[in-house]
PDB file of C-alpha atoms in Angstrom:
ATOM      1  CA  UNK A 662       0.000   0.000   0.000  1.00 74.00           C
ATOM      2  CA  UNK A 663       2.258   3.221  -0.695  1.00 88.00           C
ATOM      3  CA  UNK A 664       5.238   2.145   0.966  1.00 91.00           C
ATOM      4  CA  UNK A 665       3.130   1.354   4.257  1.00 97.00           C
ATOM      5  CA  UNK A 666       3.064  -1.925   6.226  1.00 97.00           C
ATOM      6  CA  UNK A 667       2.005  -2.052   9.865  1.00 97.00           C
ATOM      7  CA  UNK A 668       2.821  -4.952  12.294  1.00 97.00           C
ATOM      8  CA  UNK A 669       2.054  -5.607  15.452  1.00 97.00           C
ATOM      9  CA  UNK A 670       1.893  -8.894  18.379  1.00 97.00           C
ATOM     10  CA  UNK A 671      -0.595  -8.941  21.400  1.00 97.00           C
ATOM     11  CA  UNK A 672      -0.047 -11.138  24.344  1.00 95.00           C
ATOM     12  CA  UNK A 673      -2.421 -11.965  26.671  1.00 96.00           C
ATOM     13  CA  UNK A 674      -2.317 -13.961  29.699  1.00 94.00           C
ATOM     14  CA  UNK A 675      -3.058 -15.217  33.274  1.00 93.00           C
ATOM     15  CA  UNK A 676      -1.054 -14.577  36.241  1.00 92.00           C
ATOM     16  CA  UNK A 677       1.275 -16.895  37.447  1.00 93.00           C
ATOM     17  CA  UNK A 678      -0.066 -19.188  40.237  1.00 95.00           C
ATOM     18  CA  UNK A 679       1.729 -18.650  43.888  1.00 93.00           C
ATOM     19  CA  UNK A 680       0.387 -20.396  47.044  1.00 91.00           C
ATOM     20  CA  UNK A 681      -0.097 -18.921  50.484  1.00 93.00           C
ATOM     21  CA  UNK A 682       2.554 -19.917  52.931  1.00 88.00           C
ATOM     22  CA  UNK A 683       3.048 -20.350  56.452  1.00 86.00           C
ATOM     23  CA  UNK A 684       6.422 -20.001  57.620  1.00 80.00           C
ATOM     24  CA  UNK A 685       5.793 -21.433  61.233  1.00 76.00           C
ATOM     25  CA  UNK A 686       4.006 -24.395  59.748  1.00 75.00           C
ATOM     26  CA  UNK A 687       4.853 -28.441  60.151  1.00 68.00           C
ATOM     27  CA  UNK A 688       7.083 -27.198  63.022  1.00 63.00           C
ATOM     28  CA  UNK A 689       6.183 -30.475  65.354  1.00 61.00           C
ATOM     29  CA  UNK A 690       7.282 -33.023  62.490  1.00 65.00           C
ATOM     30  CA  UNK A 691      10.117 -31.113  61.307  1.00 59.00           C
ATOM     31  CA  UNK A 692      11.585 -30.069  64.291  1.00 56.00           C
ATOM     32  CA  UNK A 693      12.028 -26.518  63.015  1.00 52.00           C
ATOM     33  CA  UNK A 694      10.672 -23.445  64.175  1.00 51.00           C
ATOM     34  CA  UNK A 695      10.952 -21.505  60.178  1.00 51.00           C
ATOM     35  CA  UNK A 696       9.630 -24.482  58.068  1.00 52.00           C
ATOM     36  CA  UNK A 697       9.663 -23.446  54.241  1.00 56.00           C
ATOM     37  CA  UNK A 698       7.000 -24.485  51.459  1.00 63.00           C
ATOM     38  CA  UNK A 699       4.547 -25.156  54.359  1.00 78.00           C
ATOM     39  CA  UNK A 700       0.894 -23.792  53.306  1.00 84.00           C
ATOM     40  CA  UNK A 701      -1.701 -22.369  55.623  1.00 89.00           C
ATOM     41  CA  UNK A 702      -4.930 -22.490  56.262  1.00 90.00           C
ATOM     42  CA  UNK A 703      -8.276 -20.985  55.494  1.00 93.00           C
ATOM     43  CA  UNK A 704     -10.174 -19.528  58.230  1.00 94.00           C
ATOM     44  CA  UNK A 705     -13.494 -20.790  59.580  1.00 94.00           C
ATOM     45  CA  UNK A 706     -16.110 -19.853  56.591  1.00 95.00           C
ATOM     46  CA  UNK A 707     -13.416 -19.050  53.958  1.00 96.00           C
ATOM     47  CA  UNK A 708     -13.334 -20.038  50.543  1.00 95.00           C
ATOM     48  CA  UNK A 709     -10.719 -19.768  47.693  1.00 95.00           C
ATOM     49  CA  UNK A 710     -12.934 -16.906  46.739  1.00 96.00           C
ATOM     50  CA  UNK A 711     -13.066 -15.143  49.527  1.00 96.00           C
ATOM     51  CA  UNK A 712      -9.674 -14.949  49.613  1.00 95.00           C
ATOM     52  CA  UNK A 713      -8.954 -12.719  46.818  1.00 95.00           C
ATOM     53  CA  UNK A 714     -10.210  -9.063  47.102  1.00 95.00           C
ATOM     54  CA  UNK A 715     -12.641  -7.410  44.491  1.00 94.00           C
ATOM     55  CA  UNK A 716     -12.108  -4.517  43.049  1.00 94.00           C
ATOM     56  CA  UNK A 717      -9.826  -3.414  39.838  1.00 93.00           C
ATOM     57  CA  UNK A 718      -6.105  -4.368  40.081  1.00 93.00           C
ATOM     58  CA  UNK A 719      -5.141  -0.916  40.661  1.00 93.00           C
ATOM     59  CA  UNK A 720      -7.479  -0.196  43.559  1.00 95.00           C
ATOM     60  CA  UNK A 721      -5.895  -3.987  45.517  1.00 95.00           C
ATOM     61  CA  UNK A 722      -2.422  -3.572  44.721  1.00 95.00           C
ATOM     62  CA  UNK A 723      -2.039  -2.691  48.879  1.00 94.00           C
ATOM     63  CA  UNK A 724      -4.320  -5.745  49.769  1.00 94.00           C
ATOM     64  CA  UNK A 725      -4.720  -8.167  46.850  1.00 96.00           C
ATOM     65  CA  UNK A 726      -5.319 -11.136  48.918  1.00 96.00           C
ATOM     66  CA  UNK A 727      -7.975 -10.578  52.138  1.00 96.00           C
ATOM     67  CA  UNK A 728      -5.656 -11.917  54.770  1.00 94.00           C
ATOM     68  CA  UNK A 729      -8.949 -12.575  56.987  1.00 95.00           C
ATOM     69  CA  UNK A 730      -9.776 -15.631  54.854  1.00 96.00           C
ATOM     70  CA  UNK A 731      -6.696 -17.491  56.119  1.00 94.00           C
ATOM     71  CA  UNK A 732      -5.543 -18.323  59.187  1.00 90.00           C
ATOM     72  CA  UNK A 733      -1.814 -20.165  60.458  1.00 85.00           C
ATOM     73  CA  UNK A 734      -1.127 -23.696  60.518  1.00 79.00           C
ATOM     74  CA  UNK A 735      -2.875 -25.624  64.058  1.00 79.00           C
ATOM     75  CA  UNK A 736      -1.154 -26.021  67.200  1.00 77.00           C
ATOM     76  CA  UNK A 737      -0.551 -29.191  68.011  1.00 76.00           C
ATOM     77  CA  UNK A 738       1.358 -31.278  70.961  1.00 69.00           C
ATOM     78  CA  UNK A 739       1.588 -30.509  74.584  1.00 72.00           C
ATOM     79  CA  UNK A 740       4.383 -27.350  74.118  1.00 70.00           C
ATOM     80  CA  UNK A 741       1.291 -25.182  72.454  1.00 66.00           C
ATOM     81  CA  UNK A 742       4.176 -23.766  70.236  1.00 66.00           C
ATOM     82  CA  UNK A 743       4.626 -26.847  67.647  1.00 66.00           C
ATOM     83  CA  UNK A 744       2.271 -26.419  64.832  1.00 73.00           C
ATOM     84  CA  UNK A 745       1.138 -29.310  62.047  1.00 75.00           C
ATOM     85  CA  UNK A 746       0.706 -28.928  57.956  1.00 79.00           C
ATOM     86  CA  UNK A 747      -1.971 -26.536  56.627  1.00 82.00           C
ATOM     87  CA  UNK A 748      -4.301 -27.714  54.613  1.00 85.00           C
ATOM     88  CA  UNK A 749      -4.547 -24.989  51.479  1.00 90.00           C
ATOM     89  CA  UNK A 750      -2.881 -26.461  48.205  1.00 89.00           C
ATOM     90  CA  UNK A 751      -0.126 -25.637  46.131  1.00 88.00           C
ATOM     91  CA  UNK A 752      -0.688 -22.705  43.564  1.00 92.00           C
ATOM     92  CA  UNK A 753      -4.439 -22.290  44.355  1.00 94.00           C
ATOM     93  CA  UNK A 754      -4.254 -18.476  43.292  1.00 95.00           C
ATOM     94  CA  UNK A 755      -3.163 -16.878  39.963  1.00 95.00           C
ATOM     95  CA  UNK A 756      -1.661 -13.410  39.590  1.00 95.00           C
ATOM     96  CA  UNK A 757      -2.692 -10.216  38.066  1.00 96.00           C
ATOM     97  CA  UNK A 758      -4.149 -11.069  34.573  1.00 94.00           C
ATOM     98  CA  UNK A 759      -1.075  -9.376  31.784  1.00 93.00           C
ATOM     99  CA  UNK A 760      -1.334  -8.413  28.347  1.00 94.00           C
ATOM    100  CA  UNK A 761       1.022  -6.420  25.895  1.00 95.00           C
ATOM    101  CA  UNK A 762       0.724  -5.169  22.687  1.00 97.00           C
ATOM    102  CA  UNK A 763       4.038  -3.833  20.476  1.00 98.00           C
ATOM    103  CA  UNK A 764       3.003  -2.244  17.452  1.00 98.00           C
ATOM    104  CA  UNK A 765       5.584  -1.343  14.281  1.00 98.00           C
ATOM    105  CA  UNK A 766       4.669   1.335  11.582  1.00 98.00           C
ATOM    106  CA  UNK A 767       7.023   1.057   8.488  1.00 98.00           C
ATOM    107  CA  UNK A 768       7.386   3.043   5.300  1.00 98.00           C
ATOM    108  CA  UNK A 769       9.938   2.023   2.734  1.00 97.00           C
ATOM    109  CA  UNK A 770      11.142   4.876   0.228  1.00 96.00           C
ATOM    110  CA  UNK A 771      12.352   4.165  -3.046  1.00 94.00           C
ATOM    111  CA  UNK A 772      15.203   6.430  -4.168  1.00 94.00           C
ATOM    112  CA  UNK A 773      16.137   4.680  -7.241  1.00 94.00           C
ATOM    113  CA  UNK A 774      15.619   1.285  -9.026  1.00 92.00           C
ATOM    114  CA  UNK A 775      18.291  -0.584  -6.554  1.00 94.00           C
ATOM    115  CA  UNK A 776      18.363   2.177  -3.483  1.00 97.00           C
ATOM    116  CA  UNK A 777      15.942   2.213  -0.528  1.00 96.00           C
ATOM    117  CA  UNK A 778      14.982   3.802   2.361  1.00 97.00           C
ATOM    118  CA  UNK A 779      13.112   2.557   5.323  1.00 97.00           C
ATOM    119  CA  UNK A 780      11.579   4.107   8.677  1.00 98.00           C
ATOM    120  CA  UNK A 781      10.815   2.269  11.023  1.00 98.00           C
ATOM    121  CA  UNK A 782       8.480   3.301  14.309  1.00 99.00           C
ATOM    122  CA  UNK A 783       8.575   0.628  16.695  1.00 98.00           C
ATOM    123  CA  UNK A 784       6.368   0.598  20.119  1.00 98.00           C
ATOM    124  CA  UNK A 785       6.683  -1.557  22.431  1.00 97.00           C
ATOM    125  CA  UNK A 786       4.013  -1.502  24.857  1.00 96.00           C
ATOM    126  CA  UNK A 787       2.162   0.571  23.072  1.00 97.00           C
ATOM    127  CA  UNK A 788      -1.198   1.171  25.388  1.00 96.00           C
ATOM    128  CA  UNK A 789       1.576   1.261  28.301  1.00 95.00           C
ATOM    129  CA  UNK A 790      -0.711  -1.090  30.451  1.00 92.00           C
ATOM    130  CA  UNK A 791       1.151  -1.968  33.548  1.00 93.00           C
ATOM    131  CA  UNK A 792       1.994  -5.752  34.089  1.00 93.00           C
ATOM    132  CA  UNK A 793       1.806  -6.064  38.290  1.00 95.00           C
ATOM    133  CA  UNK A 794       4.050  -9.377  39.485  1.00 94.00           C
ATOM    134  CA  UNK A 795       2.871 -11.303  42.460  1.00 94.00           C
ATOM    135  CA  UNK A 796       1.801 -10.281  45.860  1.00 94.00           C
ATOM    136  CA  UNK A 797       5.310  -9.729  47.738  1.00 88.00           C
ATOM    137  CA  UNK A 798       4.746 -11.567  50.844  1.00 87.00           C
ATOM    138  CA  UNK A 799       2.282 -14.537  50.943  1.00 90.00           C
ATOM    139  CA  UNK A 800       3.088 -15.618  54.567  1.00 89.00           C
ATOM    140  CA  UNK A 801       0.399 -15.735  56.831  1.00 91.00           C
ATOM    141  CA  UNK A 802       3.012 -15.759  59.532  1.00 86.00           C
ATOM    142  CA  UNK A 803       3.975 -11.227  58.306  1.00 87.00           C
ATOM    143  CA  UNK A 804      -0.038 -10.145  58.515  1.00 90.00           C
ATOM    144  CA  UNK A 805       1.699  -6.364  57.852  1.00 90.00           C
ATOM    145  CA  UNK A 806       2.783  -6.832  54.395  1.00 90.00           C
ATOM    146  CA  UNK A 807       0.445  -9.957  53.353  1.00 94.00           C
ATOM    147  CA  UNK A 808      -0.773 -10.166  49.667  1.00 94.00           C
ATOM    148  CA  UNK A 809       1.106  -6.700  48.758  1.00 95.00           C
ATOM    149  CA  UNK A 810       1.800  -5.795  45.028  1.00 96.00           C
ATOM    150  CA  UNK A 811       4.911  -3.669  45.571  1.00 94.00           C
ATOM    151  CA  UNK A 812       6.292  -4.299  41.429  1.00 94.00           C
ATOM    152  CA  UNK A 813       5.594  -4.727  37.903  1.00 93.00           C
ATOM    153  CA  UNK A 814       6.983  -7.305  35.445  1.00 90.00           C
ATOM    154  CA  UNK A 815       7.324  -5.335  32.258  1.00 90.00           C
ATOM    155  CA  UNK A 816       8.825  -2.473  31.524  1.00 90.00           C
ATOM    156  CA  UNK A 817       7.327   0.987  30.427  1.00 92.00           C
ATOM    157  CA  UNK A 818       6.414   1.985  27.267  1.00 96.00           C
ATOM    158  CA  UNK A 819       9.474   1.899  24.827  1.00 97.00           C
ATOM    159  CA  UNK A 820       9.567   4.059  21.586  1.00 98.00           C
ATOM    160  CA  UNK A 821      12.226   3.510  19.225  1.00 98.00           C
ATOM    161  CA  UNK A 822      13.080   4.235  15.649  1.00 99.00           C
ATOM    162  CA  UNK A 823      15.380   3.428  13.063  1.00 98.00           C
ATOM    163  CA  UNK A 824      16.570   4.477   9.631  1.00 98.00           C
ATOM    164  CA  UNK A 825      17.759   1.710   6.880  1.00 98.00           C
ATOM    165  CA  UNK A 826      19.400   2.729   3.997  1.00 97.00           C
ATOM    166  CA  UNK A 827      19.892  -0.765   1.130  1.00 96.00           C
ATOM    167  CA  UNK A 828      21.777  -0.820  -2.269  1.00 94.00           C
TER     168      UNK A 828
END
């Protein structure tokens, strides 16, 4: 068409499962007091849906997950400090949903029969839609920080153009 050709690739996809930890968990059959990879619990009532907030990502990124629907891992034993294995799976929750779109705009010049020029506007992330990563701290066991969004996983949008001279 003229010279003109457009290009572009869209990605779209769903967050990354995580799980919901807690640190203090499996303590009586481990025989330590940090035990990692142990999950936790929901609380009396909860559900897996419960435990996600509503809302639009950018109005959870300070509470994504409702720390209320979970609860730490059951004391067990005569101590009252040893704790069993929660009960939650692995990877029950996904991450922000992610989606990127580049975009090129190229139009090619001819100078003579055998000479060209090209320009080339390339934009990557073009709608410069955020990609959020996981909730920072998924630990039952730091209520403070639990199911915080603190980063993103792509970069801004990028603009870049370029000049190609064949013979």
């Amino acid at each position: 068409l003229g010279g003109w050709s457009v290009s572009g690739v869209s990605v779209f996809q769903t967050g990354t499962p995580f799980s919901i930890y807690d640190s203090g968990g499996g303590s009586a059959y481990v025989g330590l007091t940090t035990v990692p990879g142990v999950t936790a619990n929901f609380a009396p009532g909860a559900s897996l849906a419960s435990g996600l907030t509503s809302g639009s990502i950018e109005s959870r990124l300070n509470h994504y997950l409702n720390i209320n629907a979970f609860q730490k891992d059951p004391v067990i034993g005569d101590d009252g400090a040893a704790t069993g294995f929660g009960t939650l799976g692995r990877n029950i929750y996904h991450g922000p949903f992610q989606q990127n779109w580049d975009f090129s705009l190229i139009r090619t010049f001819s100078l003579t029969e055998r000479q060209k020029l090209r320009f080339t506007a390339d934009f990557f992330d073009i709608w410069n839609h955020p990609a959020f990563s996981l909730p920072a701290f998924t630990d039952v066991e730091n209520p403070a920080a639990f199911g915080q969004i603190i980063s993103t996983d792509n970069n801004p949008r990028i603009i870049q153009f370029s000049l190609m001279y064949s013979f």
